[in-house]
Short mmCIF file of C-alpha atoms in Angstrom, two decimals:
data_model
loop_
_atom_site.label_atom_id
_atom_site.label_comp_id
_atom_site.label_asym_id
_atom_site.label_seq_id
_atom_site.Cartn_x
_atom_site.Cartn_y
_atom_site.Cartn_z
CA UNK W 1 11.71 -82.25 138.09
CA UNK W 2 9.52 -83.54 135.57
CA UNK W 3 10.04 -83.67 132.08
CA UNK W 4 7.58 -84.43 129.11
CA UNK W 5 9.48 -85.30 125.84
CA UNK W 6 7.76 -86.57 122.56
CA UNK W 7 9.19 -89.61 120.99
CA UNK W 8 8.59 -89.17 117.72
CA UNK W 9 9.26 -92.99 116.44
CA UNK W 10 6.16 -93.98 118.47
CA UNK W 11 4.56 -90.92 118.22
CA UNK W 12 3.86 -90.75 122.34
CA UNK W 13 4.51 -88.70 125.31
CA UNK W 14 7.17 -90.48 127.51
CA UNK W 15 7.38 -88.72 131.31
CA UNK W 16 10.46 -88.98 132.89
CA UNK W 17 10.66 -88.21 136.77
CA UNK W 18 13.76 -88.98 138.45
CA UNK W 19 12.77 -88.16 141.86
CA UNK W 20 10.09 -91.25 141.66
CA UNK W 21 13.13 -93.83 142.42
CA UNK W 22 13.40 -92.64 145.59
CA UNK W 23 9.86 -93.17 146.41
CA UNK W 24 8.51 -95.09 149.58
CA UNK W 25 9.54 -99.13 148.89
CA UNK W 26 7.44 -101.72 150.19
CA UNK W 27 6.89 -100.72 153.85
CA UNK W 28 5.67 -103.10 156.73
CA UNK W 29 2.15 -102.16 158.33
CA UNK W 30 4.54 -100.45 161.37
CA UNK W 31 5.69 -97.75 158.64
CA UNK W 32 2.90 -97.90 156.37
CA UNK W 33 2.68 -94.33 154.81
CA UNK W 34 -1.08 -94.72 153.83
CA UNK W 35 -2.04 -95.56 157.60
CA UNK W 36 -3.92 -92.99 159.91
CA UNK W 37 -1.51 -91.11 162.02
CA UNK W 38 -1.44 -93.33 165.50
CA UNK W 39 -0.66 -91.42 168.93
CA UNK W 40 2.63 -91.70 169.29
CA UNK W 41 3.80 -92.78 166.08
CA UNK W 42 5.25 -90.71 163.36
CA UNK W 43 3.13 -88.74 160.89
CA UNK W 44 2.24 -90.73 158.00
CA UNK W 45 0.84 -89.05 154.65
CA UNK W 46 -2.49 -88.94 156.61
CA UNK W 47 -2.01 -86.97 159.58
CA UNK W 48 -5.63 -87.83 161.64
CA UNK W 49 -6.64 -90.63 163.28
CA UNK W 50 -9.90 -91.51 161.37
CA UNK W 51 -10.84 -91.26 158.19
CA UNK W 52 -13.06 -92.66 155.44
CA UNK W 53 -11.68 -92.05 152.12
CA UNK W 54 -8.90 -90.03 152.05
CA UNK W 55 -6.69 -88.33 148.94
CA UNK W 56 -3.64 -86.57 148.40
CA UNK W 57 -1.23 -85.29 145.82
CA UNK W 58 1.49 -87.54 145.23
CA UNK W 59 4.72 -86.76 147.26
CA UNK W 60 6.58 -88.08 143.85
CA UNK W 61 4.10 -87.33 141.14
CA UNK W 62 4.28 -87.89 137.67
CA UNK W 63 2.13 -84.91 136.65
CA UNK W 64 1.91 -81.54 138.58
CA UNK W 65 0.50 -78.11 138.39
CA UNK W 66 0.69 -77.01 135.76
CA UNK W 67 0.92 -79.31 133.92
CA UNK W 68 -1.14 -81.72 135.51
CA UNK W 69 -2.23 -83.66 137.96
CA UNK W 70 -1.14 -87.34 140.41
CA UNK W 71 -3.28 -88.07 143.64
CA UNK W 72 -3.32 -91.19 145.39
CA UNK W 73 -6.58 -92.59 146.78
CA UNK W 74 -6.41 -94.58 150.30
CA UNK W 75 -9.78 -96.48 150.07
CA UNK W 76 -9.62 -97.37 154.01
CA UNK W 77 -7.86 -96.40 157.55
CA UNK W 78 -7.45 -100.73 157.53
CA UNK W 79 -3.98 -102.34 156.27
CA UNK W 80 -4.61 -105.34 155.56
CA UNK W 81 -7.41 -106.14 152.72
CA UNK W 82 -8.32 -105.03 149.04
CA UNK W 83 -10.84 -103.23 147.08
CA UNK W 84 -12.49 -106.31 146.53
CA UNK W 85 -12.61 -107.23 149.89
CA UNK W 86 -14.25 -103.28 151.12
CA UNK W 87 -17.45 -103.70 152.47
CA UNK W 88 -19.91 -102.82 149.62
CA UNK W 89 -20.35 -99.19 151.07
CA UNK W 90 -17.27 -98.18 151.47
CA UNK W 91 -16.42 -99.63 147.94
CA UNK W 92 -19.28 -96.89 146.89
CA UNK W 93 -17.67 -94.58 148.72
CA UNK W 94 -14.84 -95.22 146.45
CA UNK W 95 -16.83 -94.20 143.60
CA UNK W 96 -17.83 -91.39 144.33
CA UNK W 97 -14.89 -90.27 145.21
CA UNK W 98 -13.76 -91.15 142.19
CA UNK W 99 -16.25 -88.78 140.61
CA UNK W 100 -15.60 -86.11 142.42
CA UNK W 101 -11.94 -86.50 141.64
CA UNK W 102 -13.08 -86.50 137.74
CA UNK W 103 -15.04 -83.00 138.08
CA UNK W 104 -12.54 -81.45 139.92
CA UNK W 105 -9.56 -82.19 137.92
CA UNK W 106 -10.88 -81.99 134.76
CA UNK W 107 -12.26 -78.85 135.26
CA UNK W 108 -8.66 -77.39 135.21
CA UNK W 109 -7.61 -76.19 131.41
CA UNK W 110 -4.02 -78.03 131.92
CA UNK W 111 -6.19 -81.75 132.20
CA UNK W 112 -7.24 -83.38 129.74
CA UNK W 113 -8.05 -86.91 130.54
CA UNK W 114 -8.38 -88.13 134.14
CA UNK W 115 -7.51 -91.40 135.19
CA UNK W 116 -8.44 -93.48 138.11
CA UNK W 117 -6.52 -96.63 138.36
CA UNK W 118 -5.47 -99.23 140.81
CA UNK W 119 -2.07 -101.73 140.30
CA UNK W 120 -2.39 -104.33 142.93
CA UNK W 121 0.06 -107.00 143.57
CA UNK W 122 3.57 -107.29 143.25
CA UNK W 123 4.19 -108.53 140.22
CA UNK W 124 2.75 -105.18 138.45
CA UNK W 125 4.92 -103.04 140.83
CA UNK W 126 2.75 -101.97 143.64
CA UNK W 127 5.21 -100.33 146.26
CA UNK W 128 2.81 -100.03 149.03
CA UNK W 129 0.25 -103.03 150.05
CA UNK W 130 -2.33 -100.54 151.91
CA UNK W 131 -4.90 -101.06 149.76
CA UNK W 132 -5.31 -97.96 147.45
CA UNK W 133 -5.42 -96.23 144.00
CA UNK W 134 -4.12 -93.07 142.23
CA UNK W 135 -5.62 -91.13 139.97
CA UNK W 136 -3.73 -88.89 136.88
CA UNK W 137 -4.89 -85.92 135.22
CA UNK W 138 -3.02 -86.36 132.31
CA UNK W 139 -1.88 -82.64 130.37
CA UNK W 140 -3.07 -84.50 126.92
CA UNK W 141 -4.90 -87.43 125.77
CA UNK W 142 -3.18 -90.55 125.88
CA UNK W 143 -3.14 -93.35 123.61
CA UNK W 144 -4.84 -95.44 124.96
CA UNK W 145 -8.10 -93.34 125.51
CA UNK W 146 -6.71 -91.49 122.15
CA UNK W 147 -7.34 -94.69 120.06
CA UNK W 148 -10.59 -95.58 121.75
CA UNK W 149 -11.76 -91.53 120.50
CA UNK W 150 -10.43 -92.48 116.67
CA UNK W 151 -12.34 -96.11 117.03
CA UNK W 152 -15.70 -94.07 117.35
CA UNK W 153 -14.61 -92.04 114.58
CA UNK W 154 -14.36 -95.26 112.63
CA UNK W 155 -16.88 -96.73 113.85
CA UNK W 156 -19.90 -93.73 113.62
CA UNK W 157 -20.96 -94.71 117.36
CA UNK W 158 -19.93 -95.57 120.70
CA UNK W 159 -17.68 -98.43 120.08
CA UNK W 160 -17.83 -99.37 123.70
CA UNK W 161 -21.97 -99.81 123.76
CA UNK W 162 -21.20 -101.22 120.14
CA UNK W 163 -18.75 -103.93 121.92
CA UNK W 164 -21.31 -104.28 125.01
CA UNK W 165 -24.27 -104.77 123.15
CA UNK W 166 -22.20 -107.87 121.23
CA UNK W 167 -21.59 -109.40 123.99
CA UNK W 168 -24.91 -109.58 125.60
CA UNK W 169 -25.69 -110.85 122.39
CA UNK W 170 -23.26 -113.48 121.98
CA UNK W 171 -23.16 -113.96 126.03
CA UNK W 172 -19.90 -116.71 126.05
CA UNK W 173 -17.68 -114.18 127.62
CA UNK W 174 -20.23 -112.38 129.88
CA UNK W 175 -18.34 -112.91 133.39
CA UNK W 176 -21.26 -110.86 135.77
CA UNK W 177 -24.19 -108.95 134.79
CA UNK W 178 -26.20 -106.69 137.09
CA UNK W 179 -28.94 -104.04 136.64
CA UNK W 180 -26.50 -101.42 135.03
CA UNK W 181 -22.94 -103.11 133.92
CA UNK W 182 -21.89 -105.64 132.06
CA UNK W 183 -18.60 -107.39 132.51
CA UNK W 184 -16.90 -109.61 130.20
CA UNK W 185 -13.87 -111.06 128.79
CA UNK W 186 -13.68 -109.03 125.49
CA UNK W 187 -13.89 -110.82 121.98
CA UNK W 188 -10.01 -109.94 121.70
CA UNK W 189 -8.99 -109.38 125.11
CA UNK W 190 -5.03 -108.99 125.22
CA UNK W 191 -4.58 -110.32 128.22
CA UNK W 192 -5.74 -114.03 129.50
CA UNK W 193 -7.90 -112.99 131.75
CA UNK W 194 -8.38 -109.48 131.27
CA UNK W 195 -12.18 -108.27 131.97
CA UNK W 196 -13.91 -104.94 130.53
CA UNK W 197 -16.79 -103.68 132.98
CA UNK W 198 -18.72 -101.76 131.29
CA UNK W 199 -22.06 -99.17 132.02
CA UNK W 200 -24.82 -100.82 130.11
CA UNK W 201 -26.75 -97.59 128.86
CA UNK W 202 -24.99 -95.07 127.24
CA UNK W 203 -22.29 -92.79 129.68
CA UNK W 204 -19.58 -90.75 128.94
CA UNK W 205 -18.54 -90.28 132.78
CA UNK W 206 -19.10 -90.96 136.03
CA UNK W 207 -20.51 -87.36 136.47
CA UNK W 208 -23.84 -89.20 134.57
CA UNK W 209 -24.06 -91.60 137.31
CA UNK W 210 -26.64 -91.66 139.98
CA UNK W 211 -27.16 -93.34 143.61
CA UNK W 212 -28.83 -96.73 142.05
CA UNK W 213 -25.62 -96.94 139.13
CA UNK W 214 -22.89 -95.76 141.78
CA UNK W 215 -24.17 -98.84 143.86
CA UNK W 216 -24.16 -101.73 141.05
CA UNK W 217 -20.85 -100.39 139.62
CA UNK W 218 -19.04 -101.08 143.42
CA UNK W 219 -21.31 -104.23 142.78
CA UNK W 220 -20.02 -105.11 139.85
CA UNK W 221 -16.20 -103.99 139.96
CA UNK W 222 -16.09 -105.85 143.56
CA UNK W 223 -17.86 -109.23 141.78
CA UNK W 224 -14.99 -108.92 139.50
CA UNK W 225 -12.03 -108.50 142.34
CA UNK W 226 -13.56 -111.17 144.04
CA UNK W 227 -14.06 -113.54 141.27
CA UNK W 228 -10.23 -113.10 140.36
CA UNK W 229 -9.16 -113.90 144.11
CA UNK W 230 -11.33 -117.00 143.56
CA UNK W 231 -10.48 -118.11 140.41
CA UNK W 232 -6.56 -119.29 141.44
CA UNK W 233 -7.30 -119.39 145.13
CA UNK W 234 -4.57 -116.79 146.04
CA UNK W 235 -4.83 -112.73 145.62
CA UNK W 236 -5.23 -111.78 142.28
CA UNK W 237 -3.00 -109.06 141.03
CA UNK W 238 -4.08 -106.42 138.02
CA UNK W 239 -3.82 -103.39 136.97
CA UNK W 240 -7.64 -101.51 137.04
CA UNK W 241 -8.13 -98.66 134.86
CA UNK W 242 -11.34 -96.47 134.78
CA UNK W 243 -11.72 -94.83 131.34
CA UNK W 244 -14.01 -91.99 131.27
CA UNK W 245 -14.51 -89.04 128.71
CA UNK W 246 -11.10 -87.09 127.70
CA UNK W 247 -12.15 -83.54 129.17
CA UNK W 248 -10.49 -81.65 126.53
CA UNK W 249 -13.75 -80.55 125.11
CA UNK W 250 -13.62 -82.45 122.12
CA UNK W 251 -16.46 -85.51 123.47
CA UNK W 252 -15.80 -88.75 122.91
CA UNK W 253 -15.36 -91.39 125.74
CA UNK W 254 -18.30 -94.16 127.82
CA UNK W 255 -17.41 -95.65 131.43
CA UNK W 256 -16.08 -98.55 131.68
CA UNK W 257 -13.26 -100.18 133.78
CA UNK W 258 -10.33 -102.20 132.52
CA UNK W 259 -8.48 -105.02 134.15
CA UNK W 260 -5.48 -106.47 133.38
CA UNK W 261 -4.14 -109.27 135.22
CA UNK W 262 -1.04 -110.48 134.56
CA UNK W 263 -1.21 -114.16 135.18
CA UNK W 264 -2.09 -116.89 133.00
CA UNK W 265 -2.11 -119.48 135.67
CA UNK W 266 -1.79 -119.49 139.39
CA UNK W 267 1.95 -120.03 139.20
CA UNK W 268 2.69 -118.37 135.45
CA UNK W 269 2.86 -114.76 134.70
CA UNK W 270 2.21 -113.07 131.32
CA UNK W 271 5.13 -111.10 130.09
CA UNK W 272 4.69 -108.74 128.17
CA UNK W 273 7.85 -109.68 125.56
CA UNK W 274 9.54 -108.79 122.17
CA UNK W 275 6.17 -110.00 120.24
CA UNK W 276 4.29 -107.28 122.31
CA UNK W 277 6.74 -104.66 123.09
CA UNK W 278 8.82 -104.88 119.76
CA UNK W 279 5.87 -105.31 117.09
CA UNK W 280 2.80 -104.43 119.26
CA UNK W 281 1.03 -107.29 119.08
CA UNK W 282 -0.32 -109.51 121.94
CA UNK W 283 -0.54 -112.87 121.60
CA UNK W 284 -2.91 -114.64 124.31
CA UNK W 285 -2.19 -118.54 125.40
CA UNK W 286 -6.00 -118.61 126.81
CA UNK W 287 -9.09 -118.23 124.94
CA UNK W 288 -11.41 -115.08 126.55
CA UNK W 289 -14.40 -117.67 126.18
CA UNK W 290 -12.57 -119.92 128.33
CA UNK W 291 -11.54 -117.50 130.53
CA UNK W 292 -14.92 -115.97 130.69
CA UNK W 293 -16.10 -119.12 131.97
CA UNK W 294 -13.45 -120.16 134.11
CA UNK W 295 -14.64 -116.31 135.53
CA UNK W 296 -17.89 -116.50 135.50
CA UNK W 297 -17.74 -119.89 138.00
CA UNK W 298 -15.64 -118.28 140.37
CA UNK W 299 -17.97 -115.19 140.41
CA UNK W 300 -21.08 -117.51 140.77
CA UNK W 301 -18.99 -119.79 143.83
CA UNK W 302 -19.25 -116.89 145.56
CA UNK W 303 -22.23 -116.73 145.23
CA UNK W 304 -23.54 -114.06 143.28
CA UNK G 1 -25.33 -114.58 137.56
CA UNK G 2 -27.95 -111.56 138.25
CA UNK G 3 -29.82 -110.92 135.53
CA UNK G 4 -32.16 -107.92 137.13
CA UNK G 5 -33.51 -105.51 134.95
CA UNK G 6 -31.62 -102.32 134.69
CA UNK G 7 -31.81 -99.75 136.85
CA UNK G 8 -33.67 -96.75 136.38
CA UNK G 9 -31.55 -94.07 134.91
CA UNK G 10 -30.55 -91.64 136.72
CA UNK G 11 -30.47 -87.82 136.52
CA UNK G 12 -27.10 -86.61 135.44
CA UNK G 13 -25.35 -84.46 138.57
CA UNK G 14 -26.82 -85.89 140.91
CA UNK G 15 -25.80 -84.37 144.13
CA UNK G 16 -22.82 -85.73 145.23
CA UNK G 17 -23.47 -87.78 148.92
CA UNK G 18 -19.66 -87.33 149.84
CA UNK G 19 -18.22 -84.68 152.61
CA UNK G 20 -15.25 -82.91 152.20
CA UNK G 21 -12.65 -81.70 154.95
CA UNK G 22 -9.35 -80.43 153.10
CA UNK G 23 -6.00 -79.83 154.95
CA UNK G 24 -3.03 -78.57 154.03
CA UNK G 25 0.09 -81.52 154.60
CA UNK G 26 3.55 -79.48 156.58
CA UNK G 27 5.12 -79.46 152.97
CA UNK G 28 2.00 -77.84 151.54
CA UNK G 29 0.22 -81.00 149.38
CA UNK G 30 -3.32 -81.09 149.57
CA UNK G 31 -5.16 -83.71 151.52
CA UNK G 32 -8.50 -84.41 151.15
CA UNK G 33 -10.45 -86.26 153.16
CA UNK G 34 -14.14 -88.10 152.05
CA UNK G 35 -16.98 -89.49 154.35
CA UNK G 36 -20.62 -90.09 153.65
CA UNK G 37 -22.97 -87.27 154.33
CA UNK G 38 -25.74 -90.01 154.41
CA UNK G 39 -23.59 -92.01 156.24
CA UNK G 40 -24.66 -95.58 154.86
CA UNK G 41 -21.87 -97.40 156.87
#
């Protein structure tokens, strides 16, 4: 059972969903849920042998008809390895996917804002290591996307090409920059190392992407995976969030992907503690021009 | 870091290189599965 209640103190949606603590818990490659289905082996969630890309509604969902939507996204038939690590096609592949994920479900009237988004590591809870995503087609806007919406308002334009445009200007925080995204550590990134990628031109979604942009966004959102696994030497874990357009009809809303990575050095983890969670407000221990560059070298070691 | 000039836009909906295959899972979830119908791999 799922159950929406508003909490009117924060003035938020909080989901509960009880049956989600019995979900799959860190399973070896032998069990792995997300694998192809091998002769003689159990069924996993996938029940061929091949595949490319493959999705499926989540067996303990958050959101469900009809009241929305929760899909996870296996990006490969392979165990072992990372979005970052895909080779660049399949990482495309990904993409589009992606889009076609955002047309479908926000198509339906009880979705209004569809999510892809990817926690990797440990440390931000991932409960299965086959590398993957999930995507949520959320029955209302949420905050997050809600407060970039009321920062146009604010702002009379696109605050993300507003933002984008700065730093190209400013270029200290500009980690990688190809022929149609730009990614950077933002002027007031909350997290150390967080990194905004963001489509250079104007887009609401990825339904306004073509062939050429599909390919230098998988460019550009591996550069950034593979920067991060250079940067401390070890695997890199974040949270990656694709913001699109709310599909409630009321506009608003220009692709770009969020990261947020938890650490703040190899061996030190970013909590997020009473000064975030009790008052709302981060406070950062690295600067995002420092961080930019520390990102930008690692991107540029490996030699893009 | 690549500083090429920016790609050409493209035309909004473009047709959509992916195929589809859907199947129904024993406790009736949807799986979908993707592959390239230009098969760049």
């Amino acid at each position: 059972m799922i159950e929406r209640r508003f909490n009117e103190l924060r003035g938020e949606d909080v989901i509960y969903a009880e049956h989600r603590q019995h979900r799959t818990y860190r399973t070896d490659a032998v069990d792995c849920p997300l694998c192809p289905t091998r002769p003689g082996r159990p069924q996993t969630e996938i029940p061929v042998e091949a595949f490319e890309v493959a999705v499926f509604e989540n067996r303990f969902p958050v959101f469900g008809p009809p009241d929305g939507a929760a899909e996870v996204i296996v990006y490969t038939p392979e165990h072992e390895g990372s979005f970052g690590g895909l080779p660049a096609e399949r990482a495309e592949t990904v993409i589009w996917v992606w889009r076609e994920r955002y047309r479908e479900l926000g198509a339906r009237p009880d979705v209004h804002y569809v999510m892809a988004f990817e926690n990797r590591g440990d440390v931000v809870g991932t409960t299965l290591h086959h590398p993957h995503g999930q995507i949520y087609g959320y029955p209302f806007v949420p905050p997050v996307p809600a407060a970039e919406r009321e920062a146009d308002r604010r702002l009379g334009a696109c605050t993300v090409c507003k933002l984008t445009d700065r730093e190209l200007t400013e270029g200290d925080r500009l980690v990688y920059v190809n022929g149609a995204f730009v990614s950077y550590v933002p002027y007031a990134a909350r997290w150390p190392y967080e990194v905004h990628v963001a489509a250079r031109e104007h887009r609401a979604s990825l339904l306004e992407l073509g062939r050429p942009e599909v390919r230098w966004l998988a460019d550009a959102v591996q550069a950034v995976a593979r920067g991060y696994d250079a940067l401390f030497d070890r695997p890199f874990p974040y949270m990656m969030c694709v913001h699109q357009a709310p599909t409630d009809g009321e506009g608003g809303g220009h692709l770009h992907v969020e990261f947020y990575p938890p650490l703040r050095a190899p061996d030190r983890v970013k909590y997020l503690a009473s000064g975030e969670q009790g008052a709302g407000t981060f406070s950062v221990d690295v600067m995002p021009e420092a961080a930019a560059s520390e990102l930008r070298a690692a991107v540029e070691r490996l030699g893009r | 870091m690549d500083e090429r000039e920016p790609a050409e836009r493209a035309e909004p909906e473009e047709e959509c290189p992916l195929e589809r295959e859907e199947l129904a899972l024993p406790d009736g979830r949807r799986l979908i599965l993707y592959s390239r119908r230009d098969d760049p791999e």
